[in-house]
Coordinates of C-alpha atoms and ligand atoms in Angstrom, one line a residue:
X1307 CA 70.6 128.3 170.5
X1308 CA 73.6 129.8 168.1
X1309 CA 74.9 133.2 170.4
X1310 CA 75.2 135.3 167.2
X1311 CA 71.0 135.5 167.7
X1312 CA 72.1 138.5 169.7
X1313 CA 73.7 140.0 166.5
X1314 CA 71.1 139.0 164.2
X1315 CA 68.5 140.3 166.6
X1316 CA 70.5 143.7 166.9
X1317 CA 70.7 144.1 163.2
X1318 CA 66.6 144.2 163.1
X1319 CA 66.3 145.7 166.3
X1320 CA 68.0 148.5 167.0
X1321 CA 69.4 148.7 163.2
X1322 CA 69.9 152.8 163.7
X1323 CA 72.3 152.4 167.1
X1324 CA 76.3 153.2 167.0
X1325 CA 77.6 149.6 167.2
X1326 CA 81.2 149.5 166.6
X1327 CA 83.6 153.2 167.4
X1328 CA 87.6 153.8 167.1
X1329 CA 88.7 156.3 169.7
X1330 CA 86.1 158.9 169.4
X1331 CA 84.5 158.1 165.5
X1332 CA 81.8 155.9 164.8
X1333 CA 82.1 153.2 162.2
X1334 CA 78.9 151.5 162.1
X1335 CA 76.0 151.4 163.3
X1336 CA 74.0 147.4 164.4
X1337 CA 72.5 147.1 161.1
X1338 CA 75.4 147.3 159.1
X1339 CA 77.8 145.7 161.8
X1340 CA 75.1 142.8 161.0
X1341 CA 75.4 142.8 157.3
X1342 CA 78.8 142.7 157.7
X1343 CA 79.0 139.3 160.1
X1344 CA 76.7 137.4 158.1
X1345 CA 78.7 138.2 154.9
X1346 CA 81.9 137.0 156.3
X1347 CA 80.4 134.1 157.3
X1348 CA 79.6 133.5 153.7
X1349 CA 83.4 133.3 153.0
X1350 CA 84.1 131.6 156.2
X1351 CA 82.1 128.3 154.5
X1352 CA 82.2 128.9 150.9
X1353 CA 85.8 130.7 149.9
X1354 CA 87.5 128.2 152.9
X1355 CA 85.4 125.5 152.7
X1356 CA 85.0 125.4 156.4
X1357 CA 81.9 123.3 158.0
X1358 CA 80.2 123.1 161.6
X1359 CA 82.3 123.1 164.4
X1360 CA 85.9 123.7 162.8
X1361 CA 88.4 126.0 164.1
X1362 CA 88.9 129.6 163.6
X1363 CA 91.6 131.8 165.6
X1364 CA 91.9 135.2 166.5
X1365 CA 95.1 136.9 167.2
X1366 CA 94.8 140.5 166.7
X1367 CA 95.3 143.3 168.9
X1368 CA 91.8 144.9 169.9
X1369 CA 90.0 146.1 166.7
X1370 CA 87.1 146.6 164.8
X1371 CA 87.6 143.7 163.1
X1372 CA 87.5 141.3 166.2
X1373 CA 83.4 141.2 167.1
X1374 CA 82.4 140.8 163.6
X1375 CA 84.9 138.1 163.1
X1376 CA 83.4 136.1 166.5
X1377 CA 80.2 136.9 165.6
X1378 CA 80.7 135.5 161.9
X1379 CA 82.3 132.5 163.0
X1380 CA 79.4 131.6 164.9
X1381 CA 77.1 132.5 162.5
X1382 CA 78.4 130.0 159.8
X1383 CA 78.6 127.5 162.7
X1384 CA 82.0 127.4 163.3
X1385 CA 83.9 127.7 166.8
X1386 CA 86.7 131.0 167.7
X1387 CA 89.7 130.5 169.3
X1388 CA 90.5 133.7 170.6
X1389 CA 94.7 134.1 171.4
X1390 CA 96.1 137.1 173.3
X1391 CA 98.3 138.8 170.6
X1392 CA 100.9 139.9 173.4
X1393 CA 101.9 135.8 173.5
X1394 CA 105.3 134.3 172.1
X1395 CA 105.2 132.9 168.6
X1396 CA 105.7 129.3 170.7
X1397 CA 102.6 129.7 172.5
X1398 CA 100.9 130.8 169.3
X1399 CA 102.1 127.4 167.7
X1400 CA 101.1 125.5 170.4
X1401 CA 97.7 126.5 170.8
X1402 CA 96.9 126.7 166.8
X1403 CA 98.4 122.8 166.5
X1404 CA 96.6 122.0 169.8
X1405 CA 93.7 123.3 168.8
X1406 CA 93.6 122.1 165.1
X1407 CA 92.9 125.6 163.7
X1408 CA 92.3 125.7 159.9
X1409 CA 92.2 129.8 159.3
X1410 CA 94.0 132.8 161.6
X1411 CA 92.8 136.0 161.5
X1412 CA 95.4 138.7 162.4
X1413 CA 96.8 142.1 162.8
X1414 CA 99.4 143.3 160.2
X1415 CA 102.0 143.3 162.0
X1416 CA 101.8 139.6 163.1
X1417 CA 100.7 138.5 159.4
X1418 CA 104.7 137.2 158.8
X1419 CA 105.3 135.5 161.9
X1420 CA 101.6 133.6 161.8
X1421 CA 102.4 132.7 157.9
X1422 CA 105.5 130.7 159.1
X1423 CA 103.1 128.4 160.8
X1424 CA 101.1 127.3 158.7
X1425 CA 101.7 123.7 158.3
X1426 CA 99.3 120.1 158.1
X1427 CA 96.4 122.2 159.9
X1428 CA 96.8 125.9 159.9
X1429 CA 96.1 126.8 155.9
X1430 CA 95.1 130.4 155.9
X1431 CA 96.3 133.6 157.3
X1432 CA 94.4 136.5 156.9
X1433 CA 95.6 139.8 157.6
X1434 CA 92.3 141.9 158.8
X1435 CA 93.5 145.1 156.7
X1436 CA 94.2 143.6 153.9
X1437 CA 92.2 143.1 150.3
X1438 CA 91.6 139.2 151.3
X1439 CA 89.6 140.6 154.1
X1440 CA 88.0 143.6 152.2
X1441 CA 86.8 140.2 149.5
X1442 CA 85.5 138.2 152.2
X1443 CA 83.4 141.3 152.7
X1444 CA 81.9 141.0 149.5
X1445 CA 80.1 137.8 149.5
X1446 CA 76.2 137.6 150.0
X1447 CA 74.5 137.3 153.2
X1448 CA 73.4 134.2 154.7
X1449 CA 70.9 132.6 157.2
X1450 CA 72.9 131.8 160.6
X1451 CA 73.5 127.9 161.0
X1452 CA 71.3 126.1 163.7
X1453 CA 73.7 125.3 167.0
X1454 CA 72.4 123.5 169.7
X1455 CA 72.9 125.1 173.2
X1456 CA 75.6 122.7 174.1
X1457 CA 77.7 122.7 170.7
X1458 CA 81.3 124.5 171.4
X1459 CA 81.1 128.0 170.7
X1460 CA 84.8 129.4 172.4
X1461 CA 87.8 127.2 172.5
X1462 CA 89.3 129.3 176.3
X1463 CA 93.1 128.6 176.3
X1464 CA 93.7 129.4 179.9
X1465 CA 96.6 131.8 180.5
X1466 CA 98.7 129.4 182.0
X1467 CA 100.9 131.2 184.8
X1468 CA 102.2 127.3 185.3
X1469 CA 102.9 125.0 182.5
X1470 CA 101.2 124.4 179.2
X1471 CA 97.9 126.5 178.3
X1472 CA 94.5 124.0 178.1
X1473 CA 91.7 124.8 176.0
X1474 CA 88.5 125.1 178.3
X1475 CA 85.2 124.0 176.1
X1476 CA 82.6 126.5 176.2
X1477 CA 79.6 126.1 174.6
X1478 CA 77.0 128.8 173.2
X1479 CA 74.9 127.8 176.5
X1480 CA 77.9 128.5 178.7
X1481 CA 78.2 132.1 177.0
X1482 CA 74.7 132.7 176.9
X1483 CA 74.3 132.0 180.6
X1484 CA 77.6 134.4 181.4
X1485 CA 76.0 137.2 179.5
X1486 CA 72.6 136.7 181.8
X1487 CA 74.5 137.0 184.8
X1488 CA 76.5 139.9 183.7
X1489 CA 73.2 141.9 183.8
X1490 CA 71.6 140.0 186.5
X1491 CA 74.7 140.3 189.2
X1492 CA 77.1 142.5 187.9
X1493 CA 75.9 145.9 186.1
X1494 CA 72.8 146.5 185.0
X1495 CA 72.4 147.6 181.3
X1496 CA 71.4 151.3 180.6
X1497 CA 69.3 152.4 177.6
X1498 CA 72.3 154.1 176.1
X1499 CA 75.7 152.4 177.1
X1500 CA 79.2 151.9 175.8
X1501 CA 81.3 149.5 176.2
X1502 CA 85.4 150.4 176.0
X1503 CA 87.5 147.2 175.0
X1504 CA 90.9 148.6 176.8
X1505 CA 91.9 144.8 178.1
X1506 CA 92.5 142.5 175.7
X1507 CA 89.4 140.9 173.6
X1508 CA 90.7 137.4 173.5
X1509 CA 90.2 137.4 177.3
X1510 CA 87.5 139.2 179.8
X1511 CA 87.0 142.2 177.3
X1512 CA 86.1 140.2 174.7
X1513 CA 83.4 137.8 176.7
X1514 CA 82.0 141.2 178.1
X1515 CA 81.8 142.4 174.5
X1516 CA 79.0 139.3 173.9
X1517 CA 76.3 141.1 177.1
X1518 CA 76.7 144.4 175.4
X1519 CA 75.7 143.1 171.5
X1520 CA 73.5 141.8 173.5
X1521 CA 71.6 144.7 174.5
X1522 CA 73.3 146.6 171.6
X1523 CA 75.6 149.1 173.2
X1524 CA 78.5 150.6 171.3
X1525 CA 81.9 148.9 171.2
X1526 CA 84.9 151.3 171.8
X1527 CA 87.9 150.5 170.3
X1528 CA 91.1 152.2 171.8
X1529 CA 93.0 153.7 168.9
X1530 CA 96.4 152.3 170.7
X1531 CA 94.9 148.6 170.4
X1532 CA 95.1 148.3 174.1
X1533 CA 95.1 149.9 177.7
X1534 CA 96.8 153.7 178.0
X1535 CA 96.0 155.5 181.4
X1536 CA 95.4 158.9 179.4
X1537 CA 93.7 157.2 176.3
X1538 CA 91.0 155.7 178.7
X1539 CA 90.4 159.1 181.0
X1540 CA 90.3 161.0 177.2
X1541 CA 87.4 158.4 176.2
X1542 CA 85.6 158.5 179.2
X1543 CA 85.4 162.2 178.8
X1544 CA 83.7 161.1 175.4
X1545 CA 81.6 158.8 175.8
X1546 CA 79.0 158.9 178.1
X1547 CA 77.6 155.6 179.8
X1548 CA 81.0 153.8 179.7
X1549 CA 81.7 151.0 181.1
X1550 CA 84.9 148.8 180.9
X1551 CA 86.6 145.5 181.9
X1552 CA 89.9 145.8 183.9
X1553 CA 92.6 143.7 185.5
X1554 CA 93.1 145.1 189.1
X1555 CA 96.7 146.5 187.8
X1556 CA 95.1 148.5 184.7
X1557 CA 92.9 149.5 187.8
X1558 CA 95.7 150.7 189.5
X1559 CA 97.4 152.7 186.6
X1560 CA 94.5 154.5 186.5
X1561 CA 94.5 155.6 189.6
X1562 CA 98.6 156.4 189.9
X1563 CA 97.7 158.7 186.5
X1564 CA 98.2 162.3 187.3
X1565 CA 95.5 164.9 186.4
X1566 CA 91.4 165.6 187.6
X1567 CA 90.0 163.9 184.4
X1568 CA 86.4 164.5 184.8
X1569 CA 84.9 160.9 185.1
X1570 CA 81.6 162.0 185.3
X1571 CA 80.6 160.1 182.3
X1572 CA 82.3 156.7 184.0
X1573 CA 79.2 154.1 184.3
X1574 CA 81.5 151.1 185.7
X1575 CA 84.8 149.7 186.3
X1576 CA 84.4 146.1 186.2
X1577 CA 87.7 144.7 187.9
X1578 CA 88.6 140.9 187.8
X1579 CA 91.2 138.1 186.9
X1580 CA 93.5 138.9 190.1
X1581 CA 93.3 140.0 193.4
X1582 CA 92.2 143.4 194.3
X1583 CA 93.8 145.1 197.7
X1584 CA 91.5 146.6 199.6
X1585 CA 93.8 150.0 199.7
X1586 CA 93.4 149.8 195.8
X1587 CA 89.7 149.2 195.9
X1588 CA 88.9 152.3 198.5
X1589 CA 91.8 154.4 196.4
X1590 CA 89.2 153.5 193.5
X1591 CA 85.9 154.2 195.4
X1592 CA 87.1 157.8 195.9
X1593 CA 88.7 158.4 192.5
X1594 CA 85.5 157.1 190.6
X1595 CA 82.4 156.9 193.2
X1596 CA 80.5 154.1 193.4
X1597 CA 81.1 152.6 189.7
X1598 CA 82.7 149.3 190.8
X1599 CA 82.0 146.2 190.0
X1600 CA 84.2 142.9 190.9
X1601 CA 83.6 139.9 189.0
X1602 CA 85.9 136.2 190.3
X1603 CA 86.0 133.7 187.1
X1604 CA 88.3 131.7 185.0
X1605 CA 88.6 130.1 181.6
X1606 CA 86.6 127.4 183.0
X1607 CA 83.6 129.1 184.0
X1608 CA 83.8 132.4 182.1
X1609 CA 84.3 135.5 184.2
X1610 CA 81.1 133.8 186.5
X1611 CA 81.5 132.6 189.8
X1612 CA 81.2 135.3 191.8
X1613 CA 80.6 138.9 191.9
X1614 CA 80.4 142.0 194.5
X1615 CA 78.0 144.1 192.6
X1616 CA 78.7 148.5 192.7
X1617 CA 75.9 148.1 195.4
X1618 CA 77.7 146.1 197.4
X1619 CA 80.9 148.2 196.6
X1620 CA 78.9 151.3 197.7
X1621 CA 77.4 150.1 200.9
X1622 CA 79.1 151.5 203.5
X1623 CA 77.1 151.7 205.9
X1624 CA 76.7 147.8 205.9
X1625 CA 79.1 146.6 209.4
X1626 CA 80.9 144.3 207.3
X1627 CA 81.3 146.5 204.3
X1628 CA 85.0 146.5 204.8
X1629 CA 85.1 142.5 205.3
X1630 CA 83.2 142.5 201.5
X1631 CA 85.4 145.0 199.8
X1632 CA 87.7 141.9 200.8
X1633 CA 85.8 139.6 199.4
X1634 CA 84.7 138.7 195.7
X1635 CA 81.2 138.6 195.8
X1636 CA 78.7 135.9 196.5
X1637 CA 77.8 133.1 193.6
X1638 CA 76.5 134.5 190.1
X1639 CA 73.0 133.4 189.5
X1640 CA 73.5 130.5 187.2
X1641 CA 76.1 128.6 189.7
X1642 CA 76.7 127.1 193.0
X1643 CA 79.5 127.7 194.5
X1644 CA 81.1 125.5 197.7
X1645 CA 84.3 125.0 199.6
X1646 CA 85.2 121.6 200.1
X1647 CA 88.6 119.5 201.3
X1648 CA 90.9 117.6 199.6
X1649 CA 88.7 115.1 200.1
X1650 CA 86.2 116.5 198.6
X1651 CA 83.7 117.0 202.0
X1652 CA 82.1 120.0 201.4
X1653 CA 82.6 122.3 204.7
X1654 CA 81.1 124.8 206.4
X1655 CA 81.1 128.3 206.4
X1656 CA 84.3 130.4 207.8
X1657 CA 85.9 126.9 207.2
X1658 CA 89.2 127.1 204.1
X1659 CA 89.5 124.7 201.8
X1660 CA 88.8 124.5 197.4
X1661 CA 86.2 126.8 196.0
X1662 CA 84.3 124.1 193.6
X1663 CA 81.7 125.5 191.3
X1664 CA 78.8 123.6 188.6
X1665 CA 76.1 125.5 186.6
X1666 CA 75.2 126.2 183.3
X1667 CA 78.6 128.9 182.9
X1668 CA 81.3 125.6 183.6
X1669 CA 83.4 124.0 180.8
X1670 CA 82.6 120.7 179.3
X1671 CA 86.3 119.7 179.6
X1672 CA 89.5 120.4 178.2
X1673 CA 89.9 120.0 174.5
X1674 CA 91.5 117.0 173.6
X1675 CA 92.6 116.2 177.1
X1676 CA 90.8 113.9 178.8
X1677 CA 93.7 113.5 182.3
X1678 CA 93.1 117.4 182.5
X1679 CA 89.5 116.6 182.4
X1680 CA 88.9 114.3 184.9
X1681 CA 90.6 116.2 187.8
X1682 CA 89.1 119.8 187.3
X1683 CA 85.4 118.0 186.8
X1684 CA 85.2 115.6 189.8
X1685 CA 81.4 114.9 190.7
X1686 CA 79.5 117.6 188.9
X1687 CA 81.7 120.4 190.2
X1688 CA 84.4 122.3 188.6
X1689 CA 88.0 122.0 190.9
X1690 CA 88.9 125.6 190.9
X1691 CA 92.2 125.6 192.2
X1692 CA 91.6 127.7 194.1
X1693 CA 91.6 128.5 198.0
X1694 CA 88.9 130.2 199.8
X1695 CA 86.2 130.8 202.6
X1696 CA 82.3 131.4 202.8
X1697 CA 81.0 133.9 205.2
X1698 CA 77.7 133.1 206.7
X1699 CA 76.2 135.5 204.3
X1700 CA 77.7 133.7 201.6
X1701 CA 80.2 136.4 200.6
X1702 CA 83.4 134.4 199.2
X1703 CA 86.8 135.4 200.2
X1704 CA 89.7 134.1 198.2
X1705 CA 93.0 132.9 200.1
X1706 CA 95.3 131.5 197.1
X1707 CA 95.9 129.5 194.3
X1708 CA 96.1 126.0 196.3
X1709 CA 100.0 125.6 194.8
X1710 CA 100.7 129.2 196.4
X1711 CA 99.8 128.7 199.9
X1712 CA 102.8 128.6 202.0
X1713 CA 103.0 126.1 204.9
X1714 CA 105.7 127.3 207.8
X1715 CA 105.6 125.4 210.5
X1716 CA 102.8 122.9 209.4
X1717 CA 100.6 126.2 209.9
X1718 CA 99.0 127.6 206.3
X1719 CA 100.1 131.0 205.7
X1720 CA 97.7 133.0 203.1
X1721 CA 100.0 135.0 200.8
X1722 CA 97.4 137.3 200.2
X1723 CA 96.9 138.0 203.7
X1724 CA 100.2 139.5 204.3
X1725 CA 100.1 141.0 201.0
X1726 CA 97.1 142.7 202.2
X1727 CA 99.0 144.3 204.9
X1728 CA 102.7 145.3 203.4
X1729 CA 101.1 147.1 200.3
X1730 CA 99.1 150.0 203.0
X1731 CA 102.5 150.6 204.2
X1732 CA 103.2 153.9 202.0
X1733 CA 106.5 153.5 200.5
X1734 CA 105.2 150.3 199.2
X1735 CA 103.4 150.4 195.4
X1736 CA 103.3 146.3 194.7
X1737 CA 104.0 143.5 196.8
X1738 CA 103.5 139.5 195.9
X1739 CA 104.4 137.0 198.4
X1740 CA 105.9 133.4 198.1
X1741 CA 107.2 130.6 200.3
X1742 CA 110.8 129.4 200.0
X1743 CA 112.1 126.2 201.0
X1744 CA 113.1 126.6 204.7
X1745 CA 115.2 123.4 206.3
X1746 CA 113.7 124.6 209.9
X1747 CA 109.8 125.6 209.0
X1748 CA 109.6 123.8 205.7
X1749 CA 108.7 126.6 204.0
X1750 CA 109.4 130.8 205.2
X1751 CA 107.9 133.7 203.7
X1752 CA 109.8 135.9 201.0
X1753 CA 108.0 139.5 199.9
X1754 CA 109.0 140.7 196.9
X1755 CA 108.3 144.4 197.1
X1756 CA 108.5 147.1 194.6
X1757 CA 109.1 150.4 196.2
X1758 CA 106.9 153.9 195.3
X1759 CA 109.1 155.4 192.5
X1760 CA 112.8 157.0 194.0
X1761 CA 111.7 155.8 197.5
X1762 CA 113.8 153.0 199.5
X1763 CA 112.0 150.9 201.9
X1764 CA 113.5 150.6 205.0
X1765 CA 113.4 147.0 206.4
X1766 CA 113.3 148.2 210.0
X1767 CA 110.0 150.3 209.1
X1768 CA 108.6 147.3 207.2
X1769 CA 109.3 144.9 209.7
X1770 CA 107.4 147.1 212.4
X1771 CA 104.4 147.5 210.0
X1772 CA 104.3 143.9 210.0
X1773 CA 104.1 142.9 213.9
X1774 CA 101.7 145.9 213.9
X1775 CA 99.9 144.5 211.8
X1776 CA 99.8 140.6 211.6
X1777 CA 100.4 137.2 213.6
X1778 CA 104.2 137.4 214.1
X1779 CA 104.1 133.9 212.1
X1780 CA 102.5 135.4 209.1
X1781 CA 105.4 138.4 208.9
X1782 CA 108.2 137.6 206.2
X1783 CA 111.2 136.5 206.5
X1784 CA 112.8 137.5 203.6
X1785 CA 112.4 140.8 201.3
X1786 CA 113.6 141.3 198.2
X1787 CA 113.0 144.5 196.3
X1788 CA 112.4 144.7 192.6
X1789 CA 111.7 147.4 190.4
X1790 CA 108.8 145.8 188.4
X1791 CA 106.5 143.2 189.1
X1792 CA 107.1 139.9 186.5
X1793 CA 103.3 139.9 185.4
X1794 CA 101.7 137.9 182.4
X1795 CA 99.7 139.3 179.8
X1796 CA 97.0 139.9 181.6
X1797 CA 98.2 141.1 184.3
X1798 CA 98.7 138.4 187.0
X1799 CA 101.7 138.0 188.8
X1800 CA 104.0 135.6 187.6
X1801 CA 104.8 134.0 190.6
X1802 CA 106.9 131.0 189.0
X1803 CA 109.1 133.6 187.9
X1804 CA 109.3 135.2 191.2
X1805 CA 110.3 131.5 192.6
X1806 CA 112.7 131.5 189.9
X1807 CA 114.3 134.7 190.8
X1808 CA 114.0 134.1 194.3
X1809 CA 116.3 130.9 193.8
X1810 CA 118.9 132.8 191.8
X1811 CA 119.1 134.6 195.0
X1812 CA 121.1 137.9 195.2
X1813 CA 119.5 141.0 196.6
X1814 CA 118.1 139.2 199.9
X1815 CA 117.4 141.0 202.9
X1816 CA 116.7 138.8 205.8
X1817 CA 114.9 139.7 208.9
Ligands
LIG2703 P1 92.0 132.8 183.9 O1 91.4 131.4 183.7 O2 93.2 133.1 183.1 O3 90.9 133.8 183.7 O4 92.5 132.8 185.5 C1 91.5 132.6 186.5 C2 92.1 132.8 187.8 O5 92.4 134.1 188.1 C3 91.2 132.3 188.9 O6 91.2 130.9 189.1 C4 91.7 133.1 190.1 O7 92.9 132.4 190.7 C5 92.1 134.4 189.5 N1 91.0 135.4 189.6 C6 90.0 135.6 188.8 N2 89.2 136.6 189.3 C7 89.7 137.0 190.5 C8 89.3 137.9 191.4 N3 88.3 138.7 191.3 N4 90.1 138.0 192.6 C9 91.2 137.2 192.7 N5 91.6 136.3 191.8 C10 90.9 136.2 190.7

């Protein structure tokens, strides 16, 4: 099973439907978006000489270019390595050598920088508005090569908020089985539906992208390339049906936007990729209604391992509604999902320990890295990294990042927990918690707040949020106030730069 069957399908099937939009204009509809991708993969094998299973990247800003350019790739057999175009040249040369790409596609303004590395493996660097691409265009269509369902489809560099990025193998049966769960436990499709690609395509925006060729929705592209608060509310006023994939911080921007924009058109928010705060997530519920959708995923087992559904979102009337809006969902049909030690015992429900995960969505391996390998696929199941707990009803609630779990006292202390608390305290508009090396608890608790624009945050008022709030244990120790959150490209907080920061000391406020 090759994936681009969806696009070949679509191009028979619904040959007359808008497949591929800029800002509000229509480019193409599924039959010649089809054309197109079969063309291009004509020149992928014949004018590059490129055969089953080598290497293409990707590293482009979103554009119209970037689903015929998966799509073709996979038609002629060949495998995409999608790269966020936000990343430093470094991590672009990393992941091309790591990856032994042969031909980058890219945006025009990254063409120089890309040609510099071309080297033993790299070859090719094609800009997608120049002619080259306009004569790759020109070739004849072809049939779509045969791939067997386990054949690698997406080379996944994860986004690496520690250390070196790793490629995550995913197959075409891993993406097939993340666009069935998509519609079977996350949104359900609509005969007329459109599909906004505000976050970036080389990461949840472009895996979403594959469930709506799928059932042949139209692809938005935002004329800026990426995510604008008053771009998105202008296409939502556009486009009816719309759904989109967010971070929880493009979420948030959003909702500090000023202005009514009607969002009646709004079909879902799909939020993911980082923690969601229950303030931001009601905040959400009564700025949109109930179109919210939460998905928990990673590289590893593409945005599917759990989901809280809009139904779930919208149940209020459900006594642990609350508790769920907490939570990210219950396992996506095509996985298991369990919490075991760090022995590997699986526990209980209510019990904390390592959300593990196996199913037809989860990685083969790393690429090329077999260490890597063999301790994230221990017995069947995919090692998260992550920390978490089952309710009895199966709903899973995420603690931390195993590496960011602070221990005071030889007690645990969730960060998220007591960021949970400091960010309802409303002079507060981010918070991100880490442990710091304490001589007397081992480790004591440092919040790095950012205060609501102009505002200072008294310590005295925080401090009596906190015991209001939380175990006195749990309550920092230390604040620090920043004017913006270190993130990464996609959003998450960087908190090896907070640590960073944190050791540089300086603006410290102890309790
Ligand atoms: P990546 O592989 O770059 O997509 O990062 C995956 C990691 O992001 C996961 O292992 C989690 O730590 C985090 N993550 C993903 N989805 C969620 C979510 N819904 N809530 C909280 N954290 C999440």
């Amino acid at each position: 099973m090759n994936i681009s069957t969806h696009m070949v399908r679509a191009g028979n099937a619904f040959k007359d439907h808008p497949a591929i939009a800029v800002g509000t204009t229509i480019l193409s509809n599924y039959g010649e978006l089809a054309r197109r991708v079969s063309c291009l993969a004509t020149a992928l094998r014949e004018n590059f000489n490129l055969t089953n299973g080598d290497r293409v990247a990707l590293i482009a800003h979103n554009c119209p270019e970037y689903i015929e350019l998966l799509y073709a790739c996979w038609h002629a057999g060949l495998v995409v390595v999608p790269i966020n175009a936000k990343l430093h040249q470094s991590d672009f040369s990393y992941i091309l050598e790591n990856s032994g790409t042969k031909l980058c596609f890219t945006s025009p303004d990254l063409a120089n920088s890309l040609n510099s590395l071309r080297g033993n493996e790299l070859k090719t660097v094609i800009d997608v508005s120049g002619d080259d691409y306009t004569r790759m265009l020109a070739c004849n269509p072809m049939r779509m090569i045969s791939r067997a369902p386990e054949d690698m489809a997406w080379l996944f560099y994860t986004s690496g908020t520690t250390g070196q990025p790793k490629g995550a193998v995913l197959s075409h049966r891993n993406l097939l089985a993340m666009c069935q769960c998509y519609f079977a436990d996350v949104d359900q499709g609509a005969p007329w539906q459109t599909f906004l690609h505000a976050a970036p395509m080389s990461h949840g925006s472009g895996l979403y992208g594959l469930a709506h060729v799928m059932q042949a929705s139209c692809h938005i592209i935002p004329e800026s390339g990426g995510f604008d608060a008053a771009e998105v509310y202008a296409l939502i006023e556009n486009w009816p049906g719309l759904t989109f994939f967010a971070a929880p911080t493009m979420v948030k921007r959003l909702l500090d936007h000023p202005g009514d924009t009607d969002t009646s058109n709004l079909k879902t928010i799909i939020y993911g990729g980082g923690p969601m705060y229950v303030e931001d997530c009601l905040a959400g519920l009564k700025r949109f209604g109930p179109k919210l959708a939460q998905l928990y995923g990673q590289g590893e087992s593409p945005m599917t391992i759990t989901a809280l559904s809009s139904y779930m979102h919208a149940n209020k009337d459900h006594p642990r509604w609350r508790d769920r809006l907490a939570s990210v969902g219950i396992a996506q049909s095509a996985v298991e999902v369990r919490i075991a030690n760090s022995r590997g015992t699986l526990l209980p429900s209510g019990e904390i320990g390592e959300v593990l995960v196996r199913g037809d969505t989860v990685m083969s391996g790393y690429w090329r890295n077999p260490e890597a390998s063999a301790e994230a696929l221990r017995d069947g199941w995919l090692h998260t990294g992550d920390y978490g707990v089952l309710d009895e009803d199966g709903f899973l609630t995420l603690k931390d990042r195993s590496k960011d779990v602070i221990i005071s006292g030889g007690t645990n202390i969730y960060p998220r927990e007591v960021e949970e608390v400091i960010i309802m305290h409303p002079d507060v508009r981010e918070v991100s918690v880490i442990g710091r090396t304490d001589r007397e608890w081992g480790e004591s608790v440092v919040a790095f707040v950012v205060p609501r624009s102009g505002l200072a945050v008294d310590i005295t008022s925080l401090e009596q949020f906190c015991l209001k709030n939380m175990a006195r244990f749990k309550r920092p120790k230390h604040y620090r106030f920043i004017e913006k959150m270190p993130k990464n490209n996609y959003g998450k907080v960087l908190k090896t730069t907070l640590r960073e920061l944190d050791q540089a000391g300086g603006d410290i406020h102890p309790r």
